[in-house]
CSV table of C-alpha atoms and ligand atoms in Angstrom, one decimal:
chain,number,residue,atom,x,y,z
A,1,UNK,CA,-2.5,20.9,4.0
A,2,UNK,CA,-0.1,18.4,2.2
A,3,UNK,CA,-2.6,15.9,-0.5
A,4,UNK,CA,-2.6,12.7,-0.2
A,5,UNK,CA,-2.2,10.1,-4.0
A,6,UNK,CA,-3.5,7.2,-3.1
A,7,UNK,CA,-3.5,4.1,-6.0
A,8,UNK,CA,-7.0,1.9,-5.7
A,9,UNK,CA,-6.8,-1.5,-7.2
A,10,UNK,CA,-10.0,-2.7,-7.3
A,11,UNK,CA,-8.8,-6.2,-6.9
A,12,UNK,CA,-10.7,-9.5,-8.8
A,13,UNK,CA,-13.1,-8.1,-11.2
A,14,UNK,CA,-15.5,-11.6,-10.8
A,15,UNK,CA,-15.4,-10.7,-7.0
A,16,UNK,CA,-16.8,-8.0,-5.3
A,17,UNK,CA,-14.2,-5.5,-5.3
A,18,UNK,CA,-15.4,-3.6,-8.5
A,19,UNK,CA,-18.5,-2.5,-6.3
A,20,UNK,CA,-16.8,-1.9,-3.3
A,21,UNK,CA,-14.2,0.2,-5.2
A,22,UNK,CA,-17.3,2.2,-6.7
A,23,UNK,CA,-19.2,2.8,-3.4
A,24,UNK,CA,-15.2,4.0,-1.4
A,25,UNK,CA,-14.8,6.5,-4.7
A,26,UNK,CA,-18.2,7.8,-4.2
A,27,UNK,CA,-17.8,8.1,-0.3
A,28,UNK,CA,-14.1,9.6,-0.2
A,29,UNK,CA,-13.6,10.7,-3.9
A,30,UNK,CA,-13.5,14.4,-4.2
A,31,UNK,CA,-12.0,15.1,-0.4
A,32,UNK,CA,-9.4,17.5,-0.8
A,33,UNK,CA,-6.5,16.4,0.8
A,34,UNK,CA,-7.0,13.5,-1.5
A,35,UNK,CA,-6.1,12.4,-5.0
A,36,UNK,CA,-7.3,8.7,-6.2
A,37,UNK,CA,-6.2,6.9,-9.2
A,38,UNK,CA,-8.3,3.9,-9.6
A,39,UNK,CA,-6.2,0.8,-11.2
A,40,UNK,CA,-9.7,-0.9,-12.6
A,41,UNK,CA,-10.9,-1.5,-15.9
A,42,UNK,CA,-13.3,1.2,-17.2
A,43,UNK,CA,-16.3,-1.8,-18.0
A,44,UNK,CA,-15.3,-3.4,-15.1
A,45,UNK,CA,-15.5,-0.2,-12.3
A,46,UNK,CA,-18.6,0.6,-14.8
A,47,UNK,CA,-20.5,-2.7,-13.9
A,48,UNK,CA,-19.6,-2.2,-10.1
A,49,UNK,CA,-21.2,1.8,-10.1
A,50,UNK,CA,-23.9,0.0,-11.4
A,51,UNK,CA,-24.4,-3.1,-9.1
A,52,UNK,CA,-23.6,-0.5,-6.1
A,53,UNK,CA,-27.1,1.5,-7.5
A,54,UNK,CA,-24.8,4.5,-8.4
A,55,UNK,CA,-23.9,6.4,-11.7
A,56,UNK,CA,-21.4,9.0,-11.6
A,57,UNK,CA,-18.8,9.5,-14.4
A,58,UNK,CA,-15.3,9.5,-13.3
A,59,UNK,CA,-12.5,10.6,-16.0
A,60,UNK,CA,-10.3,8.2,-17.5
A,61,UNK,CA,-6.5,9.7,-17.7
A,62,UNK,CA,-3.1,8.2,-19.1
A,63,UNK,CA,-1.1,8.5,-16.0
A,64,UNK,CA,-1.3,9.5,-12.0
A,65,UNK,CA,0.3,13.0,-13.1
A,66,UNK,CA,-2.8,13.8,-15.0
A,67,UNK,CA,-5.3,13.4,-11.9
A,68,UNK,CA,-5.8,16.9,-10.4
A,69,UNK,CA,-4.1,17.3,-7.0
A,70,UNK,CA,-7.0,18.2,-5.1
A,71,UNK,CA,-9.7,16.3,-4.9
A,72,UNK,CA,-9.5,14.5,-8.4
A,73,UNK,CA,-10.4,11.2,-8.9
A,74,UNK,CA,-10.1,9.1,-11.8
A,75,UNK,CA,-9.5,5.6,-13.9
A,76,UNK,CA,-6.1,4.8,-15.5
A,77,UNK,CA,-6.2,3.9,-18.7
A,78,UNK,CA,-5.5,0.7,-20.9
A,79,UNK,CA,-6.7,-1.7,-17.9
A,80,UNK,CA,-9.4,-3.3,-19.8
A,81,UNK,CA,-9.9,-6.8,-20.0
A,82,UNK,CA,-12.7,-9.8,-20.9
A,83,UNK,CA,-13.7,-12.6,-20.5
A,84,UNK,CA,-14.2,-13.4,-16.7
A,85,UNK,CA,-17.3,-14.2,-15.6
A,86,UNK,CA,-19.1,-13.2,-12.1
A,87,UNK,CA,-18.4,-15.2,-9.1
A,88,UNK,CA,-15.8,-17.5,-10.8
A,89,UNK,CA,-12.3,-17.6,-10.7
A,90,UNK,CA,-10.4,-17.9,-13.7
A,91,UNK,CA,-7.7,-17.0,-15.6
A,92,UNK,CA,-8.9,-14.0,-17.6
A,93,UNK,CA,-10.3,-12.7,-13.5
A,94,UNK,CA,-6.4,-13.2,-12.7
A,95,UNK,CA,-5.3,-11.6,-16.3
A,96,UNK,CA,-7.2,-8.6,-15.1
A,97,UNK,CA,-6.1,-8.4,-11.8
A,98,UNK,CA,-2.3,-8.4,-12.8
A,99,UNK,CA,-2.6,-5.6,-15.1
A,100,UNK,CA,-4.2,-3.7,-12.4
A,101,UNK,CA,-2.1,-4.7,-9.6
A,102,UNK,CA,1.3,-3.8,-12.3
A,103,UNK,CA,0.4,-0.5,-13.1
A,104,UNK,CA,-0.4,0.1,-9.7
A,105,UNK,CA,3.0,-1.2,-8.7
A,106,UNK,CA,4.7,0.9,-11.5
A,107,UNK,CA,3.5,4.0,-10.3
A,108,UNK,CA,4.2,3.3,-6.7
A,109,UNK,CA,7.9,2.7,-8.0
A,110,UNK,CA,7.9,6.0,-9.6
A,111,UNK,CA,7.2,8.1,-6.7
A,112,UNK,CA,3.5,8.5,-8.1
A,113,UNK,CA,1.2,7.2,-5.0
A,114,UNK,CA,1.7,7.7,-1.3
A,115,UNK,CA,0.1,4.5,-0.6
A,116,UNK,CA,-2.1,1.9,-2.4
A,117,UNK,CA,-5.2,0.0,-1.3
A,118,UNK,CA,-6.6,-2.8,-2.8
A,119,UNK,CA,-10.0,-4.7,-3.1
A,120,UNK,CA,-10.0,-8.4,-3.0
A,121,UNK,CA,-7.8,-10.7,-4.7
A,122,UNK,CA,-8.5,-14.0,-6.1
A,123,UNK,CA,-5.0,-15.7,-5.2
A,124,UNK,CA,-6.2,-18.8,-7.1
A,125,UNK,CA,-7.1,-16.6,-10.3
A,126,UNK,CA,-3.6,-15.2,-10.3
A,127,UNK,CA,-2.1,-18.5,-10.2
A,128,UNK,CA,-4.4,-19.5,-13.2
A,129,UNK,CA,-3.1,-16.4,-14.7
A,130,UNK,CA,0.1,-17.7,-15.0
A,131,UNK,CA,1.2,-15.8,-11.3
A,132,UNK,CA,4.0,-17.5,-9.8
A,133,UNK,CA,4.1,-15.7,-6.2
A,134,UNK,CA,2.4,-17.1,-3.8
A,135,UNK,CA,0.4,-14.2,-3.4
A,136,UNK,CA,0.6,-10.3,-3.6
A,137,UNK,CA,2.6,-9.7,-0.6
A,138,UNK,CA,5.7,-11.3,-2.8
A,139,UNK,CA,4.2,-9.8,-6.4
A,140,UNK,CA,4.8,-6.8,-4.6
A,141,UNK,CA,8.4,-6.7,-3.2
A,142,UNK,CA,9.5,-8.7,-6.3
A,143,UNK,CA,7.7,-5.6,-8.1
A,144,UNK,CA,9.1,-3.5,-6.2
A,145,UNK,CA,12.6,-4.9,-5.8
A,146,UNK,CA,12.3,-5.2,-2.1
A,147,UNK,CA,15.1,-8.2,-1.3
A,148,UNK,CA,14.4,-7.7,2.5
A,149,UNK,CA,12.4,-9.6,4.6
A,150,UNK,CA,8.0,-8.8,4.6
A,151,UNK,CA,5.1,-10.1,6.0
A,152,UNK,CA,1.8,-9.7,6.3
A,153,UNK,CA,0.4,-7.8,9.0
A,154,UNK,CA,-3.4,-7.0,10.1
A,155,UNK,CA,-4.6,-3.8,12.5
A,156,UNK,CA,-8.4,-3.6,14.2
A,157,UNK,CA,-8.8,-0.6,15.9
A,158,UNK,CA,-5.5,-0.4,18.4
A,159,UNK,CA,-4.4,-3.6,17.9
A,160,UNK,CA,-2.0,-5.5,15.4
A,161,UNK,CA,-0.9,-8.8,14.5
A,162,UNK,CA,2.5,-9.7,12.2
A,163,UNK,CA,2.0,-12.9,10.9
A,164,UNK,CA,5.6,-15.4,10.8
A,165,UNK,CA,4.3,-17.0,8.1
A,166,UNK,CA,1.1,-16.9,6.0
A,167,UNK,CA,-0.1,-18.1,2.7
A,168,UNK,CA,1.5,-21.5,2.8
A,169,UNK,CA,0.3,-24.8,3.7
A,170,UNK,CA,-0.1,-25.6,7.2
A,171,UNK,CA,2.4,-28.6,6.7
A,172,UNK,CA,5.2,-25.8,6.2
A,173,UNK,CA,4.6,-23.8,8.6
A,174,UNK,CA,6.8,-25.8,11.6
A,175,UNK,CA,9.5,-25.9,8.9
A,176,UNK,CA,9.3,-22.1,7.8
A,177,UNK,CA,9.3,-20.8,11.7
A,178,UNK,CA,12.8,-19.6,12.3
A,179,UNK,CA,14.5,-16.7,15.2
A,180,UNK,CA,15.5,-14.9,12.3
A,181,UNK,CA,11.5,-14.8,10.7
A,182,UNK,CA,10.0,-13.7,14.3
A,183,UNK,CA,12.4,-11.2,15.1
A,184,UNK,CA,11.9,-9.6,11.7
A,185,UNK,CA,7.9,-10.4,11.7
A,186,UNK,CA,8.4,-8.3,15.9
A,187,UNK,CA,10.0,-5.6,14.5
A,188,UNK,CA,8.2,-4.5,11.4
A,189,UNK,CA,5.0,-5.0,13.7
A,190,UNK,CA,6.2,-2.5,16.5
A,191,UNK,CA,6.8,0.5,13.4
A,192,UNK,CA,3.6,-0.5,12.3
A,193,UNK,CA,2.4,0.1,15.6
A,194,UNK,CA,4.6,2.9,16.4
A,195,UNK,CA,3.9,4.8,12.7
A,196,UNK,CA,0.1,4.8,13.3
A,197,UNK,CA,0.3,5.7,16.9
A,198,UNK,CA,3.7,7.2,18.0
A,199,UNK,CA,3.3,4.3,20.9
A,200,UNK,CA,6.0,2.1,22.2
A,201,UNK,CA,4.8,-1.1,21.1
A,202,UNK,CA,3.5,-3.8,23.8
A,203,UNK,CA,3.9,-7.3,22.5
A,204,UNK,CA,2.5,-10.8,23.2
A,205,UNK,CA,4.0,-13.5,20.8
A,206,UNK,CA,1.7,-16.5,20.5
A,207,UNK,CA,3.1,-20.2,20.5
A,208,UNK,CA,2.9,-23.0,17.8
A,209,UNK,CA,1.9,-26.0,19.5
A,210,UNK,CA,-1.1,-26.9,22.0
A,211,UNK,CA,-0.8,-25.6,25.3
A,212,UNK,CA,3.0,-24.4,24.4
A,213,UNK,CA,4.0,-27.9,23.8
A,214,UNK,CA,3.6,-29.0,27.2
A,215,UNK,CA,6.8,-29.5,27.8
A,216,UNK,CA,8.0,-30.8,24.2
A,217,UNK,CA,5.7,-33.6,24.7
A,218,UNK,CA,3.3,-31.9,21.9
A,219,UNK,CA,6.4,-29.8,19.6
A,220,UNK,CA,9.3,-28.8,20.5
A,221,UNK,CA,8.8,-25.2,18.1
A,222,UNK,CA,8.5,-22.8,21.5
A,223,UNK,CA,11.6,-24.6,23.4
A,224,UNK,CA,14.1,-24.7,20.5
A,225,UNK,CA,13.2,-21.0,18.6
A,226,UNK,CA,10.4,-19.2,20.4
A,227,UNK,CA,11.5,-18.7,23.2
A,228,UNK,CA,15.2,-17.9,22.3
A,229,UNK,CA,13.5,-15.5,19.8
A,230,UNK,CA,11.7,-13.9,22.7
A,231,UNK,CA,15.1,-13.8,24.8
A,232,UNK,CA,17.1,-11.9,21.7
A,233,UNK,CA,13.5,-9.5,21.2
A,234,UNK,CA,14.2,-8.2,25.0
A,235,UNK,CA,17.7,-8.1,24.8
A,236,UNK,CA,17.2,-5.8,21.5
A,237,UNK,CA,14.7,-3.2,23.7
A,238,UNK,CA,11.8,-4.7,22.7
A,239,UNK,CA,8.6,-4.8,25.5
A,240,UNK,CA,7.4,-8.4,24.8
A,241,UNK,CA,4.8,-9.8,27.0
A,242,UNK,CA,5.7,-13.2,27.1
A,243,UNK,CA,4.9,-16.6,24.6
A,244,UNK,CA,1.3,-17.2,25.3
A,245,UNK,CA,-0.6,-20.0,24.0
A,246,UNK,CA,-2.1,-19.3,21.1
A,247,UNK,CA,-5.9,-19.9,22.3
A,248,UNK,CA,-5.7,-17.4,25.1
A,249,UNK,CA,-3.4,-14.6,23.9
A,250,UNK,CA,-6.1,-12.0,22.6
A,251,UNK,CA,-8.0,-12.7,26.3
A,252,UNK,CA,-4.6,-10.7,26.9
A,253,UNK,CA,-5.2,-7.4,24.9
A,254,UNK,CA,-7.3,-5.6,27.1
A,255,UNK,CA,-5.5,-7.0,30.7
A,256,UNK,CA,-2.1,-6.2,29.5
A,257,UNK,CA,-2.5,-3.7,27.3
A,258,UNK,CA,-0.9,-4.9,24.2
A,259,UNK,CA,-0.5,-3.5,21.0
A,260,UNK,CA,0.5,-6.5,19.0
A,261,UNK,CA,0.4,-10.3,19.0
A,262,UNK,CA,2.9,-11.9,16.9
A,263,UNK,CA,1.3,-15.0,15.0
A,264,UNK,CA,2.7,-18.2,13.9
A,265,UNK,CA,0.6,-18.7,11.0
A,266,UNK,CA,-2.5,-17.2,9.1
A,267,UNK,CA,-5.4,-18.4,10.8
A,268,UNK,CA,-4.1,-18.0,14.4
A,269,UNK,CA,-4.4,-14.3,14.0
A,270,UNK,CA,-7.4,-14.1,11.9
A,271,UNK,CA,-9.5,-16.4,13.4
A,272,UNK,CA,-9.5,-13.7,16.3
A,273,UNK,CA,-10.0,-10.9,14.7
A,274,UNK,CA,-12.6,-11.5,11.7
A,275,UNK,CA,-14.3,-13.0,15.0
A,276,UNK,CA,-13.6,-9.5,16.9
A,277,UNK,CA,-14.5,-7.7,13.8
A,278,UNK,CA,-15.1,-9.1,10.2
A,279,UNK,CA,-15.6,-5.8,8.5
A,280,UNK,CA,-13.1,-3.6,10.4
A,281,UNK,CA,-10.0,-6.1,10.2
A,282,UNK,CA,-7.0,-4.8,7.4
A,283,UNK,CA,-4.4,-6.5,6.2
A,284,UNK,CA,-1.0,-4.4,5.9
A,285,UNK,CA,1.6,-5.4,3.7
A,286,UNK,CA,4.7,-4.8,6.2
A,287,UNK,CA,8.5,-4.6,4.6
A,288,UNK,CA,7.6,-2.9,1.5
A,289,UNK,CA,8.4,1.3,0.8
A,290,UNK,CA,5.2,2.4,0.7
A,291,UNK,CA,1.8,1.7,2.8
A,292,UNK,CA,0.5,-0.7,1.2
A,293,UNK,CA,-3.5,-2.1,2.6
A,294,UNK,CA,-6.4,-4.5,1.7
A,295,UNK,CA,-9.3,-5.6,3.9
A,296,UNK,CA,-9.6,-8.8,5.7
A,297,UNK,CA,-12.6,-9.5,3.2
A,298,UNK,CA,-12.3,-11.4,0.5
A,299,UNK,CA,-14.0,-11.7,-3.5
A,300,UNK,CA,-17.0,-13.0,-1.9
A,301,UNK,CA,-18.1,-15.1,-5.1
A,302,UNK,CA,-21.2,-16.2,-3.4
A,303,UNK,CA,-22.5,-12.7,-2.9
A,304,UNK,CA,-21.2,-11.0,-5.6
A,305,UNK,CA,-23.1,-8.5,-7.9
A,306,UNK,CA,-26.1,-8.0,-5.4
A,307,UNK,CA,-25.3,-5.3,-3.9
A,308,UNK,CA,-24.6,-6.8,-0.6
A,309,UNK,CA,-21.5,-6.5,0.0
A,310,UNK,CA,-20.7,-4.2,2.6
A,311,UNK,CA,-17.8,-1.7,2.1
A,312,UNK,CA,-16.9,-0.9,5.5
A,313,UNK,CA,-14.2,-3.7,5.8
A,314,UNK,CA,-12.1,-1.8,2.5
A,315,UNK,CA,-13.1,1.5,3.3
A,316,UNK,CA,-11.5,0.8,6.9
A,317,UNK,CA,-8.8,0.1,4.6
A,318,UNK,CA,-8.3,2.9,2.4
A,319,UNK,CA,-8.9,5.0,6.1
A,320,UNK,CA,-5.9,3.3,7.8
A,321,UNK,CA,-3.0,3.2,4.1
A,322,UNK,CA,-4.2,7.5,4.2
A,323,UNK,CA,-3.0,7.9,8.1
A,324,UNK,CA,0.0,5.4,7.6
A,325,UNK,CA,0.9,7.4,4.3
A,326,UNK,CA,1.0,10.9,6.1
A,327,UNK,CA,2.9,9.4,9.2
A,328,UNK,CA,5.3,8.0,6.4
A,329,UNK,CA,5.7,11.6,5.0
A,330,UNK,CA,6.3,13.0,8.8
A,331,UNK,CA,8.5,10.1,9.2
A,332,UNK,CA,10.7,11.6,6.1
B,1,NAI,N1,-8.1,-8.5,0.6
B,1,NAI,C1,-7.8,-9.5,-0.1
B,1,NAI,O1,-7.2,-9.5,-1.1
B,1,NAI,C2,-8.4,-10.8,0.4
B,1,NAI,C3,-8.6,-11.8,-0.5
B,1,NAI,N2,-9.1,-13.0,-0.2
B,1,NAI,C4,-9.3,-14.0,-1.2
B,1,NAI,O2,-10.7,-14.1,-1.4
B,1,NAI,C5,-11.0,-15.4,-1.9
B,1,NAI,C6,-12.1,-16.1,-1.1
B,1,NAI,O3,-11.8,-16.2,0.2
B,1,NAI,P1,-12.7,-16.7,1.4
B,1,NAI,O4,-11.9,-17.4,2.3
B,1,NAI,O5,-13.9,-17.5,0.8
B,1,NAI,O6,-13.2,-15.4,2.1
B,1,NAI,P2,-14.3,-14.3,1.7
B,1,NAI,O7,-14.0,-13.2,2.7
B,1,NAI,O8,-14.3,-14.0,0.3
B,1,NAI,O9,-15.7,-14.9,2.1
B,1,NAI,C7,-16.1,-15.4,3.4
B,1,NAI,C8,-17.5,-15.0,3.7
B,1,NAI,O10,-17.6,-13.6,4.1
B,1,NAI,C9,-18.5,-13.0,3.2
B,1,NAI,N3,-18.0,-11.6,2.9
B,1,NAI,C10,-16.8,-11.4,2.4
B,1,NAI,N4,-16.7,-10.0,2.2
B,1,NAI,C11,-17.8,-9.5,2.5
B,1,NAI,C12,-18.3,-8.1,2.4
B,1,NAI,N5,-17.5,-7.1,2.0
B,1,NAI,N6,-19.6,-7.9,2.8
B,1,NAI,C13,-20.3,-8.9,3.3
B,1,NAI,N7,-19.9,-10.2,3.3
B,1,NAI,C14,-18.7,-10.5,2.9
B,1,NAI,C15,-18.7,-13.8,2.0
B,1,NAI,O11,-19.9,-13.6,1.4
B,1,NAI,C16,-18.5,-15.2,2.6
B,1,NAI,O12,-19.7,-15.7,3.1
B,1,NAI,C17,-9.7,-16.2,-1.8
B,1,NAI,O13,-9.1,-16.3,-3.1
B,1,NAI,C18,-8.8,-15.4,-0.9
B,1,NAI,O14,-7.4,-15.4,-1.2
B,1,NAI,C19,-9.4,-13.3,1.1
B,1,NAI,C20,-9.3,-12.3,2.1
B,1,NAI,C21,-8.8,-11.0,1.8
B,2,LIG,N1,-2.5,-10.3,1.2
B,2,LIG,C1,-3.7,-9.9,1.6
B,2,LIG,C2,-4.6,-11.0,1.8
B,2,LIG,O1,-4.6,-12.0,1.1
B,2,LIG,C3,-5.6,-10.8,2.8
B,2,LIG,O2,-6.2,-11.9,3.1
B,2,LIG,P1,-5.5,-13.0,3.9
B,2,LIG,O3,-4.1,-12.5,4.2
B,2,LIG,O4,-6.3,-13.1,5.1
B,2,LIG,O5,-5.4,-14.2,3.1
């Protein structure tokens, strides 16, 4: 049985991702067709064992290397940092964050982790930080000198979304919609779908505008791009369903058996799904050379250190980056 490395970033250290990170170690550290190494500060994953009511020591090591291959679990060094407080974001939360989420990306880009999975980041504590990405999608392909196209992309259960745009302002989003970005957003959604279930992928792209546009009297988007995106997606062998309006496409899932719903922008996929399933909804970093997986969930501030937040959502998460990363390796 081949082992699986997979990186943990435990994500915003004034969120809630230091206690989620300490209750998925204690659930899955220890399985042996698995090696963790958990990007977190040593205080920090220390305060989340002990918000999560648990108290087991985990080694600290210099490098990936030094994690036994079966079953070893540990923290990698020199990712302490201070000053952030609980439930606020700041700039010592972001500092924190990007030491993680670097070593994390270092290793990846040494061959060191088959896949990484991270708790919640604070997007707005990175930018306080001094991050210049919009958000951790582009840290990591600028990381990992990935210069083709990526996107975010979320699975629950069966299903998938690929999202055309994402962590922009709604203003943009019209202006950043292109043939180019849906057929790229299409494809790396069907080897998503096909890596984590050998399936030919059945797709349903969503439109922009109310009710399609009716017409162009409400946007012109699904006339002059989505639909000739559409046209080019069949031509290249793709099974697309059809452009549905955005409203009623997941009423489609079951009926037409689709696989995955290609998204305009962020909410238009998410809305659904945190709706269908707030705490088994991932978010997949498509594009990039390695697995790469967060929950849907975010830092939580307004629960955060009372042991109430529930780690189903990231350990969902860590579930789904350890298939894709043995698929990857069969893939090979
Ligand atoms: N995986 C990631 O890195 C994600 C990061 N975020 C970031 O999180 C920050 C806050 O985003 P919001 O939109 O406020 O969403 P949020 O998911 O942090 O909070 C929304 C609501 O869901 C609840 N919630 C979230 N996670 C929970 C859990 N594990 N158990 C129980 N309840 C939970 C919160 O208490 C809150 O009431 C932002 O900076 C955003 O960028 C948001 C989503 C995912
Ligand atoms: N990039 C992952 C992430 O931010 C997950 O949350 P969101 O994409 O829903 O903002």
């Amino acid at each position: 049985m081949s082992v699986t490395t997979i990186g943990l970033v435990a994500g915003d250290p004034s969120g809630v991702g230091p206690e989620l990170c300490a209750k998925l170690v204690n659930a899955k550290g220890r399985q042996s067709d698995l090696r963790v190494a958990v990007f977190c500060g040593k205080g920090s994953f220390r305060d989340g064992m002990r918000i999560a009511g648990l108290d087991a020591e985990i080694p600290v090591v210099d490098s990936v290397s030094s994690i036994p291959e079966r079953g070893g679990v540990a923290l990698i060094s020199g990712l302490d940092r201070d000053g952030y407080k609980p439930g606020v974001a700041s700039a010592e939360g972001g500092t924190a964050t990007l030491a993680a989420l670097e070593s994390a990306a270092d290793a990846a880009g040494a061959g060191q982790l088959d896949a990484i999975v991270y708790g919640p980041l604070n997007k707005q504590a990175m930018w306080l930080a001094g991050h210049k990405a919009i958000d951790e999608l582009h840290f990591f392909s600028s990381r990992l000198g990935v210069t083709g196209f990526c996107c975010e992309m979320n699975n629950q259960g069966a299903l998938w979304t690929a999202r055309v745009t994402s962590h922009i302002p709604l203003r943009a989003v019209a202006d950043n919609i292109s043939v180019e970005s849906i057929i790229a957003a299409t494809v790396a959604g069907a080897k998503a779908v096909e890596s984590s279930s050998g399936k030919r992928a059945r797709i349903a792209v969503a439109g922009l505008n109310p009710h399609l546009g009716e017409g162009g009297a409400m946007g012109t988007e699904e006339i002059e791009i989505i639909l000739p995106a559409i046209e080019r997606l069949k031509e290249l062998g793709y099974d697309v369903a059809g452009l549905y309006p955005a409203d009623t496409v997941f009423l489609r899932v079951g009926p037409e058996k689709l696989d995955l719903i290609i998204t305009m922008f962020h909410d238009q996929g998410q809305i659904a799904l945190k709706t269908l399933g707030f705490a088994n909804t991932s978010t997949v970093l498509g594009g990039l050379p390695l697995p790469i997986v967060t929950a849907s969930q975010g830092t939580a501030y307004d629960i955060v250190g009372q042991n109430r937040a529930d780690p189903a959502g990231l350990t969902a998460a860590f579930d789904l980056a350890h298939r894709l990363a043995i698929a990857t390796r069969k893939a090979a």
